[in-house]
Amino acid sequence: MKLIPSFTVDHTKLKPGVYVSRIDRAGDEEITTYDIRMKKPNIEPCVNLPAIHTLEHLIATYLRNNDEWKDRIIYWGPMGCLTGFYLIIKGKYECSEIGDLMIKAFEYAGDFTGEIPGTSPEACGNYLLHNLAVAKYEAKKYAGILKTDPCFEYPAD
């Protein structure tokens, strides 16, 4: 079987930032998948499971309530390797726009207080698997990284 494109990216050359993973078409619309890479793969420890689950809830809530972006968001979810997230959006946008959106989203998560949205047994399939303190730490760290240089292209083969 052929490898899927994301398995052909040299992960030893990736660093934290925002990457365009792929652009697809759905009818007349472009759909863009962004790699929101929080950790240097295979070098830094991944985001721990409770923290990445909390970030998923916080940032999904932020994105789907953001008046400018909510109608364009298709999907927000963690990578299986726990080094970041995939963001799928209707349309194609400059990386700087997505970088700015991610800075705001991760700042929101880093400053969050109160009850994590969607953490009841009725709302979440693993409602006890959360860690707000570590999620806030990871969010602040990543927002700081994005403020210096958020956008990258996948390394060439």
Short mmCIF file of C-alpha atoms in Angstrom, two decimals:
data_model
loop_
_atom_site.label_atom_id
_atom_site.label_comp_id
_atom_site.label_asym_id
_atom_site.label_seq_id
_atom_site.Cartn_x
_atom_site.Cartn_y
_atom_site.Cartn_z
CA MET A 1 0.00 0.00 0.00
CA LYS A 2 1.08 3.58 -0.66
CA LEU A 3 1.93 5.70 2.35
CA ILE A 4 -0.49 8.52 3.01
CA PRO A 5 1.08 11.96 2.48
CA SER A 6 1.41 12.82 6.19
CA PHE A 7 3.61 9.74 6.68
CA THR A 8 6.00 10.94 3.97
CA VAL A 9 6.88 14.18 5.81
CA ASP A 10 10.30 14.00 7.47
CA HIS A 11 9.25 14.50 11.07
CA THR A 12 12.89 14.83 12.19
CA LYS A 13 12.93 18.24 10.48
CA LEU A 14 9.68 19.60 11.96
CA LYS A 15 9.60 22.21 14.67
CA PRO A 16 6.70 23.85 16.48
CA GLY A 17 4.61 26.09 14.27
CA VAL A 18 1.83 26.10 11.70
CA TYR A 19 2.08 24.11 8.46
CA VAL A 20 -0.30 23.61 5.55
CA SER A 21 -0.72 19.85 5.61
CA ARG A 22 -2.95 19.48 2.56
CA ILE A 23 -5.51 21.22 0.39
CA ASP A 24 -8.52 19.27 -0.86
CA ARG A 25 -11.62 20.13 -2.80
CA ALA A 26 -15.21 19.49 -1.76
CA GLY A 27 -17.30 20.49 -4.75
CA ASP A 28 -16.34 24.07 -5.57
CA GLU A 29 -14.75 24.74 -2.18
CA GLU A 30 -11.17 24.33 -1.06
CA ILE A 31 -10.68 22.63 2.30
CA THR A 32 -7.34 23.21 4.00
CA THR A 33 -5.83 21.02 6.70
CA TYR A 34 -3.35 22.81 8.93
CA ASP A 35 -0.78 21.00 11.06
CA ILE A 36 -0.71 22.88 14.37
CA ARG A 37 2.58 21.44 15.62
CA MET A 38 3.20 22.13 19.32
CA LYS A 39 6.23 19.90 19.89
CA LYS A 40 9.36 18.88 18.01
CA PRO A 41 8.54 15.27 17.12
CA ASN A 42 10.63 12.53 18.72
CA ILE A 43 12.71 15.10 20.64
CA GLU A 44 10.35 16.84 23.05
CA PRO A 45 7.91 14.89 25.19
CA CYS A 46 4.46 14.92 23.65
CA VAL A 47 1.59 16.85 25.25
CA ASN A 48 0.24 14.56 27.95
CA LEU A 49 -3.12 13.01 27.27
CA PRO A 50 -5.20 14.85 29.92
CA ALA A 51 -3.73 18.22 28.83
CA ILE A 52 -4.25 17.68 25.10
CA HIS A 53 -7.82 16.55 25.81
CA THR A 54 -8.41 19.76 27.76
CA LEU A 55 -6.86 21.85 24.97
CA GLU A 56 -9.13 20.09 22.49
CA HIS A 57 -12.20 21.12 24.51
CA LEU A 58 -11.03 24.70 25.17
CA ILE A 59 -9.86 25.52 21.67
CA ALA A 60 -12.77 23.78 19.93
CA THR A 61 -15.07 25.91 22.08
CA TYR A 62 -13.09 29.04 21.22
CA LEU A 63 -13.03 28.34 17.47
CA ARG A 64 -16.69 27.39 17.20
CA ASN A 65 -17.72 30.55 19.07
CA ASN A 66 -15.40 32.92 17.18
CA ASP A 67 -17.70 35.14 15.08
CA GLU A 68 -15.11 35.58 12.32
CA TRP A 69 -14.14 31.89 11.95
CA LYS A 70 -16.92 29.68 13.33
CA ASP A 71 -18.64 29.10 9.98
CA ARG A 72 -15.35 28.06 8.36
CA ILE A 73 -14.21 25.54 10.99
CA ILE A 74 -14.73 21.93 9.95
CA TYR A 75 -12.59 20.07 12.48
CA TRP A 76 -10.23 20.62 15.41
CA GLY A 77 -8.62 17.58 16.98
CA PRO A 78 -5.38 16.14 18.34
CA MET A 79 -2.82 14.24 16.33
CA GLY A 80 -2.42 10.61 17.30
CA CYS A 81 1.23 11.27 18.17
CA LEU A 82 0.11 13.98 20.65
CA THR A 83 2.55 16.56 19.27
CA GLY A 84 -0.18 18.92 18.12
CA PHE A 85 -3.54 19.28 16.41
CA TYR A 86 -5.14 19.26 13.00
CA LEU A 87 -7.29 22.22 12.05
CA ILE A 88 -9.49 21.79 8.99
CA ILE A 89 -11.03 24.94 7.54
CA LYS A 90 -13.20 25.80 4.54
CA GLY A 91 -11.06 27.88 2.20
CA LYS A 92 -7.37 28.61 1.89
CA TYR A 93 -5.79 31.27 4.07
CA GLU A 94 -2.39 32.81 4.49
CA CYS A 95 -0.41 31.12 7.20
CA SER A 96 -0.15 34.45 9.00
CA GLU A 97 -3.96 34.52 9.37
CA ILE A 98 -4.00 31.01 10.82
CA GLY A 99 -1.00 31.85 13.00
CA ASP A 100 -2.86 34.87 14.42
CA LEU A 101 -5.98 32.75 14.99
CA MET A 102 -3.92 30.10 16.79
CA ILE A 103 -2.16 32.70 18.96
CA LYS A 104 -5.56 34.01 20.08
CA ALA A 105 -6.95 30.50 20.60
CA PHE A 106 -3.98 29.32 22.64
CA GLU A 107 -3.94 32.58 24.65
CA TYR A 108 -7.61 31.96 25.41
CA ALA A 109 -6.73 28.45 26.62
CA GLY A 110 -3.71 29.72 28.58
CA ASP A 111 -5.81 32.30 30.42
CA PHE A 112 -8.88 30.10 30.90
CA THR A 113 -10.53 29.97 34.31
CA GLY A 114 -13.62 28.11 35.37
CA GLU A 115 -15.09 24.79 34.41
CA ILE A 116 -13.71 23.17 31.26
CA PRO A 117 -16.52 23.12 28.66
CA GLY A 118 -18.10 19.77 27.92
CA THR A 119 -16.73 17.80 30.86
CA SER A 120 -19.81 16.02 32.11
CA PRO A 121 -20.47 12.31 31.54
CA GLU A 122 -23.27 13.31 29.18
CA ALA A 123 -21.05 15.63 27.10
CA CYS A 124 -17.74 13.74 26.90
CA GLY A 125 -16.75 10.13 26.42
CA ASN A 126 -13.84 10.43 28.87
CA TYR A 127 -14.89 13.37 31.03
CA LEU A 128 -12.41 12.64 33.84
CA LEU A 129 -9.36 12.77 31.53
CA HIS A 130 -8.51 16.47 31.85
CA ASN A 131 -5.74 18.60 33.32
CA LEU A 132 -6.37 22.33 33.13
CA ALA A 133 -3.11 23.37 34.83
CA VAL A 134 -0.89 21.51 32.36
CA ALA A 135 -3.10 22.54 29.42
CA LYS A 136 -2.68 26.20 30.40
CA TYR A 137 1.09 25.77 30.68
CA GLU A 138 1.30 24.13 27.23
CA ALA A 139 -1.01 26.75 25.70
CA LYS A 140 1.04 29.68 27.01
CA LYS A 141 4.27 28.07 25.87
CA TYR A 142 2.94 27.43 22.37
CA ALA A 143 1.38 30.91 22.00
CA GLY A 144 4.79 32.35 22.87
CA ILE A 145 6.48 30.23 20.20
CA LEU A 146 3.93 31.30 17.59
CA LYS A 147 4.49 34.97 18.36
CA THR A 148 8.12 34.70 17.22
CA ASP A 149 7.71 32.81 13.93
CA PRO A 150 4.53 30.81 13.39
CA CYS A 151 4.61 29.65 9.78
CA PHE A 152 6.63 26.95 8.07
CA GLU A 153 6.55 24.73 5.04
CA TYR A 154 6.97 21.00 5.36
CA PRO A 155 10.60 20.06 4.75
CA ALA A 156 11.44 18.83 1.26
CA ASP A 157 12.20 15.16 0.82
#
